[in-house]
Short mmCIF file of C-alpha atoms in Angstrom, two decimals:
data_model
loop_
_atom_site.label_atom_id
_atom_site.label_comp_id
_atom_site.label_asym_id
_atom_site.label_seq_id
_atom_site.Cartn_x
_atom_site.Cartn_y
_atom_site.Cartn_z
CA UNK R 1 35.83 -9.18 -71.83
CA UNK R 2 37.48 -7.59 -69.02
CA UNK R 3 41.02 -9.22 -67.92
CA UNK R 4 41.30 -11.93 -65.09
CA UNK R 5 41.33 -10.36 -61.25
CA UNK R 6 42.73 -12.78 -59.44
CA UNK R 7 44.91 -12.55 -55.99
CA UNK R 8 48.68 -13.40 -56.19
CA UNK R 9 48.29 -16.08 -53.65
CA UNK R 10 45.73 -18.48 -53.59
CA UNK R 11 47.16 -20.82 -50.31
CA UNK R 12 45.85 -19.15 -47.14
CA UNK R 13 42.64 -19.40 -47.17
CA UNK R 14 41.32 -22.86 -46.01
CA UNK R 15 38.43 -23.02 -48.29
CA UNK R 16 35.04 -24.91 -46.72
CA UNK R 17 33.52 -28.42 -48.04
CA UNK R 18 36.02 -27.90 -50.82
CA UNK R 19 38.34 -30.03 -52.38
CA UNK R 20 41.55 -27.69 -51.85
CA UNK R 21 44.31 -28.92 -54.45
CA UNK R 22 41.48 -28.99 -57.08
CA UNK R 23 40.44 -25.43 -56.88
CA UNK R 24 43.80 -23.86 -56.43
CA UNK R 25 45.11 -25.44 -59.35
CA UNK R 26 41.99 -23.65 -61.77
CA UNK R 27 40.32 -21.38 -59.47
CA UNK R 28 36.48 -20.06 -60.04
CA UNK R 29 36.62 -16.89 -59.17
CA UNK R 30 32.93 -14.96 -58.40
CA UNK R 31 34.13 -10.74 -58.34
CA UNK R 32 30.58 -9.39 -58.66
CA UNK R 33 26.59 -10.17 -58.64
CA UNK R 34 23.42 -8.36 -59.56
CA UNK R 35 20.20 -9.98 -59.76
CA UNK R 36 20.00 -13.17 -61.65
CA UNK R 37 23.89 -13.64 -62.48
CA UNK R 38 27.55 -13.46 -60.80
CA UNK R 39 29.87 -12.08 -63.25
CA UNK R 40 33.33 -14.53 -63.21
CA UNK R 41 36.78 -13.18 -62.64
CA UNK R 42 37.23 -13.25 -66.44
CA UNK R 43 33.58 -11.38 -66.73
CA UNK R 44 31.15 -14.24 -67.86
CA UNK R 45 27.64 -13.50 -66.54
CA UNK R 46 27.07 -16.88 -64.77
CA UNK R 47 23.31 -17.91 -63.98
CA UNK R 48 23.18 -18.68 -60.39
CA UNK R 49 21.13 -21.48 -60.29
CA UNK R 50 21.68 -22.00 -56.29
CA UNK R 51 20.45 -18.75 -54.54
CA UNK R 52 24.46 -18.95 -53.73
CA UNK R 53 24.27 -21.84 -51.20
CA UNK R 54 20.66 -21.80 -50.67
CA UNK R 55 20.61 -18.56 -49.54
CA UNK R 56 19.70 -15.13 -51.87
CA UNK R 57 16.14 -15.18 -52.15
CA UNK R 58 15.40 -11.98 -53.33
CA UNK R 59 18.13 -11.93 -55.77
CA UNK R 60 21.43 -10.31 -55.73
CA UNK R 61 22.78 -6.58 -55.72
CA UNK R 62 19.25 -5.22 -54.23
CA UNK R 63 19.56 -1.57 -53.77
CA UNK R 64 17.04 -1.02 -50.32
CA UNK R 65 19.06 -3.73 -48.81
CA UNK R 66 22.33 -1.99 -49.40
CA UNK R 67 21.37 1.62 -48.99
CA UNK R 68 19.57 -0.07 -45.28
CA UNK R 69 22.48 -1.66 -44.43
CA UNK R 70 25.14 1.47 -45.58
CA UNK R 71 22.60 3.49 -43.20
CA UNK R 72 22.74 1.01 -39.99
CA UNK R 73 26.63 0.91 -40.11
CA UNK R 74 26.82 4.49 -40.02
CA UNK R 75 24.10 4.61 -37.24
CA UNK R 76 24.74 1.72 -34.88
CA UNK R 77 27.67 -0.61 -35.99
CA UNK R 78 27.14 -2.64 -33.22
CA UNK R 79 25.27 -3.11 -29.82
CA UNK R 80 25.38 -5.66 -27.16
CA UNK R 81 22.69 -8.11 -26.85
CA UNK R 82 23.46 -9.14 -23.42
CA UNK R 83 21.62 -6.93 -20.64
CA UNK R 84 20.92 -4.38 -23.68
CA UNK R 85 19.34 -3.91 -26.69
CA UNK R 86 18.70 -1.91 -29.82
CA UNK R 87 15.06 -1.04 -31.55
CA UNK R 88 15.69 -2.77 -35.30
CA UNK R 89 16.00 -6.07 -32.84
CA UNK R 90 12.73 -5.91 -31.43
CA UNK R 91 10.82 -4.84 -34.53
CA UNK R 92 12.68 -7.73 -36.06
CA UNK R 93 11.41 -10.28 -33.64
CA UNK R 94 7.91 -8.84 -34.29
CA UNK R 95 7.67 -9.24 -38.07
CA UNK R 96 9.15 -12.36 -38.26
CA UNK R 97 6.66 -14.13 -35.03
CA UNK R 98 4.25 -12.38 -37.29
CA UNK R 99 4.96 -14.48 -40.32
CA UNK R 100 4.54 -18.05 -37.76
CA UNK R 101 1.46 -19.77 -36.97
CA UNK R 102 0.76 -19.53 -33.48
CA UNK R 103 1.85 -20.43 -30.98
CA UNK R 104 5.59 -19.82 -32.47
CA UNK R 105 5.81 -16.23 -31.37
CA UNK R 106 9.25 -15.95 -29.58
CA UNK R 107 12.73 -15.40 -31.44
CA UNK R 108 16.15 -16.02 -30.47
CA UNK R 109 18.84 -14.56 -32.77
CA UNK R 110 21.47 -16.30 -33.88
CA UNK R 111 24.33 -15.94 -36.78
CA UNK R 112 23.97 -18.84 -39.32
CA UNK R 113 21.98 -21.98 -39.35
CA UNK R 114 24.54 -24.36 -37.42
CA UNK R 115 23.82 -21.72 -34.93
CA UNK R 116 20.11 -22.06 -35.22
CA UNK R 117 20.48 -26.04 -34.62
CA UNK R 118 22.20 -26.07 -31.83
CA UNK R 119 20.41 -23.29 -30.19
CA UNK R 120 17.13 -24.91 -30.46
CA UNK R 121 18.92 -28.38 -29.33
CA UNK R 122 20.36 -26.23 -26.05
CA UNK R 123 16.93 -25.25 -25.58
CA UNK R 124 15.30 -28.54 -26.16
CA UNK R 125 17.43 -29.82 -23.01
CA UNK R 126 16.98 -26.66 -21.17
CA UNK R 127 13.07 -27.05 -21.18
CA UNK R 128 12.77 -30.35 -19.97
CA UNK R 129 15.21 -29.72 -16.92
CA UNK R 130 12.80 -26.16 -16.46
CA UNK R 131 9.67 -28.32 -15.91
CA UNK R 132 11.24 -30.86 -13.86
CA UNK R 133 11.56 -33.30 -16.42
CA UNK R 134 15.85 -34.09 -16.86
CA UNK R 135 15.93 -37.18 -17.59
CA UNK R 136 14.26 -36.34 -20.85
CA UNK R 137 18.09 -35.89 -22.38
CA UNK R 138 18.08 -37.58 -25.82
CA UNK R 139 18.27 -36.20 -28.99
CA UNK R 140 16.91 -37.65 -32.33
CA UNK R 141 18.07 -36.84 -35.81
CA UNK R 142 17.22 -38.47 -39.09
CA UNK R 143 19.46 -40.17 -41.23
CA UNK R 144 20.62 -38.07 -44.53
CA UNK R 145 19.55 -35.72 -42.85
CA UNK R 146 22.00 -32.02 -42.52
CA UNK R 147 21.49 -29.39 -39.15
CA UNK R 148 24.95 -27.55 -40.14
CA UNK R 149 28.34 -27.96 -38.87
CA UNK R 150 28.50 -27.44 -34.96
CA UNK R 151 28.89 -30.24 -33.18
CA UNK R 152 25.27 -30.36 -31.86
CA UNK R 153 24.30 -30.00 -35.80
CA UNK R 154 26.62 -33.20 -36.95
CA UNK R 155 25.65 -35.26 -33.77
CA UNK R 156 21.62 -35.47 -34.84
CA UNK R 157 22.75 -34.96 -38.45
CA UNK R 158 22.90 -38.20 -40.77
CA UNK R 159 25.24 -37.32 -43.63
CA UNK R 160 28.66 -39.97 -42.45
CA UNK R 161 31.12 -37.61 -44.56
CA UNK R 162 30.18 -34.99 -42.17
CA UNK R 163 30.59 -37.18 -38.97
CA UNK R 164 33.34 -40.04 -39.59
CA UNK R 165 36.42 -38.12 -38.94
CA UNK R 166 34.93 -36.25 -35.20
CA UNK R 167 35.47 -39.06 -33.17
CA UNK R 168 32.26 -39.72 -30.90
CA UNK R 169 30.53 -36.07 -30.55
CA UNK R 170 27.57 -36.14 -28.46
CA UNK R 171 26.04 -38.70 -26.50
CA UNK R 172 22.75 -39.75 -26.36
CA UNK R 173 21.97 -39.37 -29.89
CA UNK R 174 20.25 -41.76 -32.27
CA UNK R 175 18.31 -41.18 -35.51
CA UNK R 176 15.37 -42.98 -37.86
CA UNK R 177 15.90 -43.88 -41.05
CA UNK R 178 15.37 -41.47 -43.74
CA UNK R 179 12.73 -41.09 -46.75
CA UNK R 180 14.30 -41.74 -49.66
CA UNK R 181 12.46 -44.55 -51.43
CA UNK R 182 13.94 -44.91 -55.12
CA UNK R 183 12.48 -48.16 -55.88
CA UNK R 184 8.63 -46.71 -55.37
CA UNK R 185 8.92 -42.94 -55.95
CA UNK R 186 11.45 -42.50 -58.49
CA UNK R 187 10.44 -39.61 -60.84
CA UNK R 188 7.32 -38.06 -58.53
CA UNK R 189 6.57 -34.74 -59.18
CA UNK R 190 5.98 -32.97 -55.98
CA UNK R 191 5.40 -35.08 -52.43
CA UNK R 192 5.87 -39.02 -53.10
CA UNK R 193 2.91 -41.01 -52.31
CA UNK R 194 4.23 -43.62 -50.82
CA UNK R 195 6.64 -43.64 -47.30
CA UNK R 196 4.23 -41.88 -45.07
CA UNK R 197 5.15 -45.25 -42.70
CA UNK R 198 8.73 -44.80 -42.42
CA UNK R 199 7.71 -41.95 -39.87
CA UNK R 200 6.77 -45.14 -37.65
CA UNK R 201 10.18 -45.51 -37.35
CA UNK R 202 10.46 -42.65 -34.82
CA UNK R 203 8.01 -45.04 -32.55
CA UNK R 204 10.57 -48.28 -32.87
CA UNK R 205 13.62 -45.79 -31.55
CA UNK R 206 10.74 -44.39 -29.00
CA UNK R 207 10.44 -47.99 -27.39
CA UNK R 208 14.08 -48.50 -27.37
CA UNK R 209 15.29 -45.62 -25.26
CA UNK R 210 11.76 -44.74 -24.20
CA UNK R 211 9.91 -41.21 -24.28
CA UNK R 212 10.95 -40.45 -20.43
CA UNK R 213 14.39 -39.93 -21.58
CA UNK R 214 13.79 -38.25 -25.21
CA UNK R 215 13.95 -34.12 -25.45
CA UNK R 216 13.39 -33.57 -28.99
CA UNK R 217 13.58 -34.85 -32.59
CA UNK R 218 14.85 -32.36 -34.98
CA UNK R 219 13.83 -32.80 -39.15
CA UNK R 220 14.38 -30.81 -42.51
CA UNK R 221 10.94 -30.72 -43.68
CA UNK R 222 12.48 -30.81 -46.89
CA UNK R 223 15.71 -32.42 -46.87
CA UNK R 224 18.42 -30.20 -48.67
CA UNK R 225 22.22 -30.75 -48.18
CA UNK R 226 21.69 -34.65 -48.87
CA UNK R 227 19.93 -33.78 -52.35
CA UNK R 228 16.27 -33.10 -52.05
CA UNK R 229 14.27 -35.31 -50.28
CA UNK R 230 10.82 -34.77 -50.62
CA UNK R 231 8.82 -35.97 -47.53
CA UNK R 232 6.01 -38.50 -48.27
CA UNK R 233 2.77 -37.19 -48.42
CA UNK R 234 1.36 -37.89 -44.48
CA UNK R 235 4.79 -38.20 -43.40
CA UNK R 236 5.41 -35.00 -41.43
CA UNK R 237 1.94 -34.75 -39.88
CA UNK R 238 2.48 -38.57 -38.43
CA UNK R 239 5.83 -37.21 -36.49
CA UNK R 240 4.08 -34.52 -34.86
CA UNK R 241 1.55 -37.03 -33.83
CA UNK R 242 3.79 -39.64 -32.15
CA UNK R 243 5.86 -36.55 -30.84
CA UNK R 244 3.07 -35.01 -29.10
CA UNK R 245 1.66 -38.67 -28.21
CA UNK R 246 5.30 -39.16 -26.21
CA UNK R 247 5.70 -35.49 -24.96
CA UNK R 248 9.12 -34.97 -27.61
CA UNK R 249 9.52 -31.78 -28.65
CA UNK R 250 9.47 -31.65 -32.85
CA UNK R 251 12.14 -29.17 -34.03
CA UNK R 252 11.93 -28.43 -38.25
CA UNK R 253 15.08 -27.16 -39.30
CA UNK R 254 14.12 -24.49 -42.41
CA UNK R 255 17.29 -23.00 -42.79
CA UNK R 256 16.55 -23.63 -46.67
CA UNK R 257 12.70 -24.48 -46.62
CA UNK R 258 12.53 -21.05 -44.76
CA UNK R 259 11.19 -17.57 -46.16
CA UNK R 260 9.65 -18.61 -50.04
CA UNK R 261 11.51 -21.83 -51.27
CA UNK R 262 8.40 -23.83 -50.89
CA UNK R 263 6.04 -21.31 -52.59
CA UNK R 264 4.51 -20.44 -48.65
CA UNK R 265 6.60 -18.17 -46.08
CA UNK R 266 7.92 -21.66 -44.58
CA UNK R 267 7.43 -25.60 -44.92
CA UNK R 268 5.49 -25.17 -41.75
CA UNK R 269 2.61 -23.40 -43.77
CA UNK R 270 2.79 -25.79 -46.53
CA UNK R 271 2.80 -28.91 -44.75
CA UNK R 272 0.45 -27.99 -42.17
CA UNK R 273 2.25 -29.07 -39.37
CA UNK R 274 3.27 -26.65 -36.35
CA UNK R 275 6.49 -27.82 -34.78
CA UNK R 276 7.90 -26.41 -31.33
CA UNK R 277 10.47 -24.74 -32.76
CA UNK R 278 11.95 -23.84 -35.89
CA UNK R 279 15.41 -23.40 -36.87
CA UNK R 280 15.97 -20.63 -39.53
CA UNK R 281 19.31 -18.47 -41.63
CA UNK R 282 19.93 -18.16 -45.33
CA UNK R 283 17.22 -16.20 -46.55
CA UNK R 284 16.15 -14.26 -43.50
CA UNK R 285 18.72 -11.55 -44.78
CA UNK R 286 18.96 -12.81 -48.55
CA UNK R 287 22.86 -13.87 -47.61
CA UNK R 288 23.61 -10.35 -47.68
CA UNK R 289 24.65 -10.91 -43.76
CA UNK R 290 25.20 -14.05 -41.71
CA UNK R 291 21.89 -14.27 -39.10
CA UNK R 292 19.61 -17.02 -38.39
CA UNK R 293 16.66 -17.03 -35.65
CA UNK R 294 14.96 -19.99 -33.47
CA UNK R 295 11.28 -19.69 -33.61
CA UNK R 296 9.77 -21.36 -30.21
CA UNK R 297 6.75 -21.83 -28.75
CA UNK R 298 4.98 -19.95 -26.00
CA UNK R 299 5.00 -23.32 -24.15
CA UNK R 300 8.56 -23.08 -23.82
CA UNK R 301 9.14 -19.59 -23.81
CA UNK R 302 6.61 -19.13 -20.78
CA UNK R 303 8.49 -22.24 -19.10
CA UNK R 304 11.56 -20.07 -18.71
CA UNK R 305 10.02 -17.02 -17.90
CA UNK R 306 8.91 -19.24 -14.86
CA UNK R 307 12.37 -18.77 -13.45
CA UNK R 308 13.30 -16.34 -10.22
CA UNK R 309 12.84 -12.75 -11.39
CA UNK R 310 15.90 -10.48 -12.06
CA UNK R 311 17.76 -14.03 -13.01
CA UNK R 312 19.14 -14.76 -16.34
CA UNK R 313 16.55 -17.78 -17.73
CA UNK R 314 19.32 -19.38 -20.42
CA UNK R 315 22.27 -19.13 -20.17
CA UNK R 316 22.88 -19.01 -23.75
CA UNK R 317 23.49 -16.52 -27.04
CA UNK R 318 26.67 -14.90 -28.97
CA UNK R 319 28.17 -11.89 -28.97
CA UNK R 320 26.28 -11.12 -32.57
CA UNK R 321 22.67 -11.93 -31.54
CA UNK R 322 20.25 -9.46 -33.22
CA UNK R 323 23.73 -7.41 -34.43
CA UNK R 324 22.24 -4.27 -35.91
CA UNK R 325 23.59 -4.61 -39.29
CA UNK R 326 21.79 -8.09 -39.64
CA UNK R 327 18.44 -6.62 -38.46
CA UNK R 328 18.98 -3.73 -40.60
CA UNK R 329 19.42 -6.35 -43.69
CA UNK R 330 16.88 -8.80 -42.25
CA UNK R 331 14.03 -6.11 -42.35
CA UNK R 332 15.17 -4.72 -45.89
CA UNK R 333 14.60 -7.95 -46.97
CA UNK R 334 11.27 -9.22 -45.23
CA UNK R 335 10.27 -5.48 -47.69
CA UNK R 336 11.28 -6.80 -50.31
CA UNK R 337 9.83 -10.32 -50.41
CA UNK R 338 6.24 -8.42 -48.95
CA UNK R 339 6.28 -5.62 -52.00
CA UNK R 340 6.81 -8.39 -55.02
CA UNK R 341 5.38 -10.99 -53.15
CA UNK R 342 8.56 -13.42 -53.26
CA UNK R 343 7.58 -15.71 -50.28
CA UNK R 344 4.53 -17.19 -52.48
CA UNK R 345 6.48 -16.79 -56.01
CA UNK R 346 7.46 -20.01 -56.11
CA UNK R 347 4.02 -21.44 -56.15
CA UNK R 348 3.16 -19.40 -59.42
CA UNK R 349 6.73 -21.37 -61.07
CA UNK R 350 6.29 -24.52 -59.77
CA UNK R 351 4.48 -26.12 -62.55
CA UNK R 352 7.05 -24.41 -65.26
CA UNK R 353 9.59 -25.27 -63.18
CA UNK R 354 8.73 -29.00 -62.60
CA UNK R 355 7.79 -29.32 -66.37
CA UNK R 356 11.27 -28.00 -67.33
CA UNK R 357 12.82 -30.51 -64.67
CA UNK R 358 11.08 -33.59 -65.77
CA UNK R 359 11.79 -33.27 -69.28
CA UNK R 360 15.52 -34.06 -67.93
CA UNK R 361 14.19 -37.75 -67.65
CA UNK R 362 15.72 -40.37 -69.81
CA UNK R 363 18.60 -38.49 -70.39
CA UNK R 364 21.74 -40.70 -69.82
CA UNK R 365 22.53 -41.49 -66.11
CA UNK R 366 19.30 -39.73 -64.84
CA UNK R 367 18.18 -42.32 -62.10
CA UNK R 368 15.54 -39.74 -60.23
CA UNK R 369 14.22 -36.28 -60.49
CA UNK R 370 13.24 -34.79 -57.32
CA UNK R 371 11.14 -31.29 -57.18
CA UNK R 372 8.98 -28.94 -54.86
CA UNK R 373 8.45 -25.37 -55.17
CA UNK R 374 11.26 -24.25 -56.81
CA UNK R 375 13.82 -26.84 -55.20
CA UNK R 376 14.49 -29.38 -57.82
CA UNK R 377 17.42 -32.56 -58.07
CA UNK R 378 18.14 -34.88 -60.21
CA UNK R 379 19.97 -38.01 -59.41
CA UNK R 380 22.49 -39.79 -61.27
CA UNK R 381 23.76 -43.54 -61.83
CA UNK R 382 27.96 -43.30 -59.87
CA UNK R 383 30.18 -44.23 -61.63
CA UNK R 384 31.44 -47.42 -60.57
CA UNK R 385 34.83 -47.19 -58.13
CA UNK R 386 34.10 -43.26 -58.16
CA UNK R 387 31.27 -42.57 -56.77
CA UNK R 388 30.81 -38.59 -56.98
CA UNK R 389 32.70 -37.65 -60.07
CA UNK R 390 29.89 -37.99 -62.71
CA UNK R 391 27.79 -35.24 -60.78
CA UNK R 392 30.78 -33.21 -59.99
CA UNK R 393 32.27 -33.05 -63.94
CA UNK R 394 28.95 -31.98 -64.48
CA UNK R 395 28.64 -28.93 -62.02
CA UNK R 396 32.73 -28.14 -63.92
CA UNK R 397 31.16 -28.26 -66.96
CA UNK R 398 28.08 -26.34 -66.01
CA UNK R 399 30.68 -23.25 -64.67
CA UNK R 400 32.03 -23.03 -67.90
CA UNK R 401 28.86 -22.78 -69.76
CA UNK R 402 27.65 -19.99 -67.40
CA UNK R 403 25.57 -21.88 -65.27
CA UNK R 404 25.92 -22.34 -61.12
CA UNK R 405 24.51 -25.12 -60.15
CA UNK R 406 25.50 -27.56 -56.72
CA UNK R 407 25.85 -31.28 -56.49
CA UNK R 408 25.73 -33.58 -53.57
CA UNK R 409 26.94 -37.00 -54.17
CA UNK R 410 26.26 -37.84 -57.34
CA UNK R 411 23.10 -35.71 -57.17
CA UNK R 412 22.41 -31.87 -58.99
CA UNK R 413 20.62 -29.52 -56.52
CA UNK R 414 18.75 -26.71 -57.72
CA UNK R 415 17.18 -23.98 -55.83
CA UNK R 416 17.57 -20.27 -57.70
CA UNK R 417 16.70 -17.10 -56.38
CA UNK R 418 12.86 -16.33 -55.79
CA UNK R 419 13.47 -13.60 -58.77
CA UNK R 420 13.55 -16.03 -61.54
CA UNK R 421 11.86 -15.81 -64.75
CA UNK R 422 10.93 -18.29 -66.98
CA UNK R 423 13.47 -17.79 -69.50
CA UNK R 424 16.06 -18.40 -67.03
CA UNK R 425 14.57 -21.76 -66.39
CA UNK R 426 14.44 -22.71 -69.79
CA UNK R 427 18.28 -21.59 -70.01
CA UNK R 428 19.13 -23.45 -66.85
CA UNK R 429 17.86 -27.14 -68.23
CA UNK R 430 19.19 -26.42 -71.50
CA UNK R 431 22.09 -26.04 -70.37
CA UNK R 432 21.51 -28.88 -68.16
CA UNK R 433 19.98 -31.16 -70.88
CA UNK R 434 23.32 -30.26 -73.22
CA UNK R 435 25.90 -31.36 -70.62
CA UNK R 436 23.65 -34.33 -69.78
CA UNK R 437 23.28 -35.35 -72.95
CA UNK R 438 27.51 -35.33 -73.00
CA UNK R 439 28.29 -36.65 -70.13
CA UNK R 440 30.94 -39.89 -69.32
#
């Protein structure tokens, strides 16, 4: 075992969704990764249950990504997306409206998911003015639900410890009620059966602002961040219907759905259901480099285009849009996931995986298990006056048995990379069974 590499001074950096004091005072230190596994500062080989934070698909340390991004910097570090342009950005675009369902076949680059969000949102409002329609200014989110961290993200997003403490953020914002239905659908492997009606919902909120002044309503098809909601089975399809029915634009945000998690290249092919746009980061470069995209419709896209020629038709983007080294990653990767067939992986695991999951059940505290594809939770009884801590000793715990895992609440998210094997699963709900099986 290799001694501990650790920095001298732990206090500058303002660590993210991270409970500061905690960490500083026994840090977890991550110094390498290759495949499967990080290796700790003291060199454990920890399992990364995760994908990092949702995010390394194919896996860490892969060598066509590296060598493809070594080659870009060396190339073109950087080019302007504003009045210019670079080839990897259009070839890009092309693969990726490739992988949609039509009529989603027009990308706008972004650098993370909170990016993704409130690009699509910007555009949502943008569309309506371009077609004469303004009024239509609105925005619906669902509750529990997570679109990142910009202020457009937290103002349709329905997680309160992300909102409370923001003061008002946008206006004209409201949201229907979420999913989760623990009294009925506790324990359901896959989509729940029952909840398909809580999409009505979305009509009740419809009648009190009415359609003329709604834009859009923005969903994760699969609710992450807020610990795995599963949508009902019906559920989704019913939102496009009253969407379309009212002229609302339905946005899916797949920044962890997107590229394989589901077992299809995104929750739109799984569920069926063809939104106007669709938010996407994470995998799109395996986290090796922060990008996201905005798929959109022709609809829209052709709505702009209707502008004054030689004008700019939104006035919108950041100075990293389509940065080379992100396309350069981004197509490394969408190689990778087509040569070992990674985006439809999960499909072949999903039974082993749900089978490993559910034999969690009616281990102490376990109040729910949650799975699809290979996204899995498993919900536990608070403790009372501390609501959090049961979950969170767990993931502690979990990091010192060589094991990455993520909680929300007092729920354990799971969602490794594409890459796994089956003895990893068996290692990660041992593991998971043990500390269970322990636990306060």
């Amino acid at each position: 075992m290799t001694a501990p590499v650790r920095p001298n001074n732990l206090e500058a950096f303002w660590m993210p969704y991270t409970a500061n004091r905690q960490f500083k005072q026994n840090p977890r230190l991550l110094v390498a990764a290759k495949d499967m596994y990080y290796t700790s500062d003291d060199g454990r080989q920890i399992l990364d249950g995760t994908a990092g934070l949702w995010c390394v698909n194919a896996g860490h340390g892969r060598a066509k990504i590296v060598e493809a991004v070594s080659a870009q910097v060396a190339e073109l570090d950087y080019a302007p997306a504003f009045q210019m342009g670079h080839p990897k950005a259009f070839e890009l675009a092309a693969r990726l409206a490739g992988m949609m369902p039509s009529p989603l076949d027009h990308v706008f680059f972004t650098n993370s998911g909170s990016e993704s969000v409130d690009t699509a949102l910007k555009i949502a409002l943008a569309y309506h003015r371009a077609r004469g329609k303004g009024t239509k200014f609105r925005l619906l989110g669902r509750e529990r639900g997570y679109h990142g961290v910009g202020f457009g993200g937290i103002s349709v997003g329905g997680i309160s410890g992300n909102r409370k403490t923001f003061g008002t953020l946008l206006t004209g914002v409201d949201h229907i009620r979420h999913t989760h239905d623990l009294e009925r659908n506790a324990f359901t492997r896959g989509e729940p059966e029952y909840g398909a009606e809580f999409a009505e919902d979305l009509e009740k909120v419809i009648a009190l602002h009415d359609a003329s002044n709604i834009a859009a309503l923005i969903v994760e098809p699969v609710a992450g961040s807020t610990g795995v909601l599963i949508p009902p089975k019906g559920y989704l399809k019913r939102l496009r219907e009253i969407c379309d029915k009212h002229d609302i634009l339905l946005i899916f945000d797949e920044v962890i759905t997107g590229f394989g998690r589901l077992g299809t290249p995104f929750a739109v092919d799984y569920f069926d259901v063809v939104p106007d746009m669709v938010c996407t980061a994470k995998g799109i470069t395996s986290g090796v480099v922060p990008m996201g995209a905005v798929f959109a419709s022709k609809k829209i896209y052709d709505t702009f285009m209707d502008a004054p020629e030689n004008t700019i038709e939104l006035f919108h983007g950041y100075t990293y849009s389509a940065h080379p080294v992100a396309c350069a990653a981004a197509l490394a990767t969408l190689d990778i996931y087509a040569e070992e067939g990674l985006l439809t992986r999960a499909a072949e695991l999903a039974d082993y995986w749900a089978d490993a999951l559910h034999s969690l059940k009616g281990l102490p505290h376990v109040i729910d298990i949650r799975n699809l594809g290979l996204i899995g939770a498993i919900e536990l009884d608070p403790i009372a006056g501390a609501p959090t801590k049961r979950a969170f000793s767990i993931f502690l715990k979990a990091f010192e048995n060589n094991l990455m895992i993520r909680t929300t609440g007092d729920i354990i998210a799971l969602s490794p990379p594409l890459i796994i094997e089956k003895t990893h699963i068996d290692q990660i709900f041992e593991t998971l069974g043990r500390l269970l099986k322990q636990a306060d």
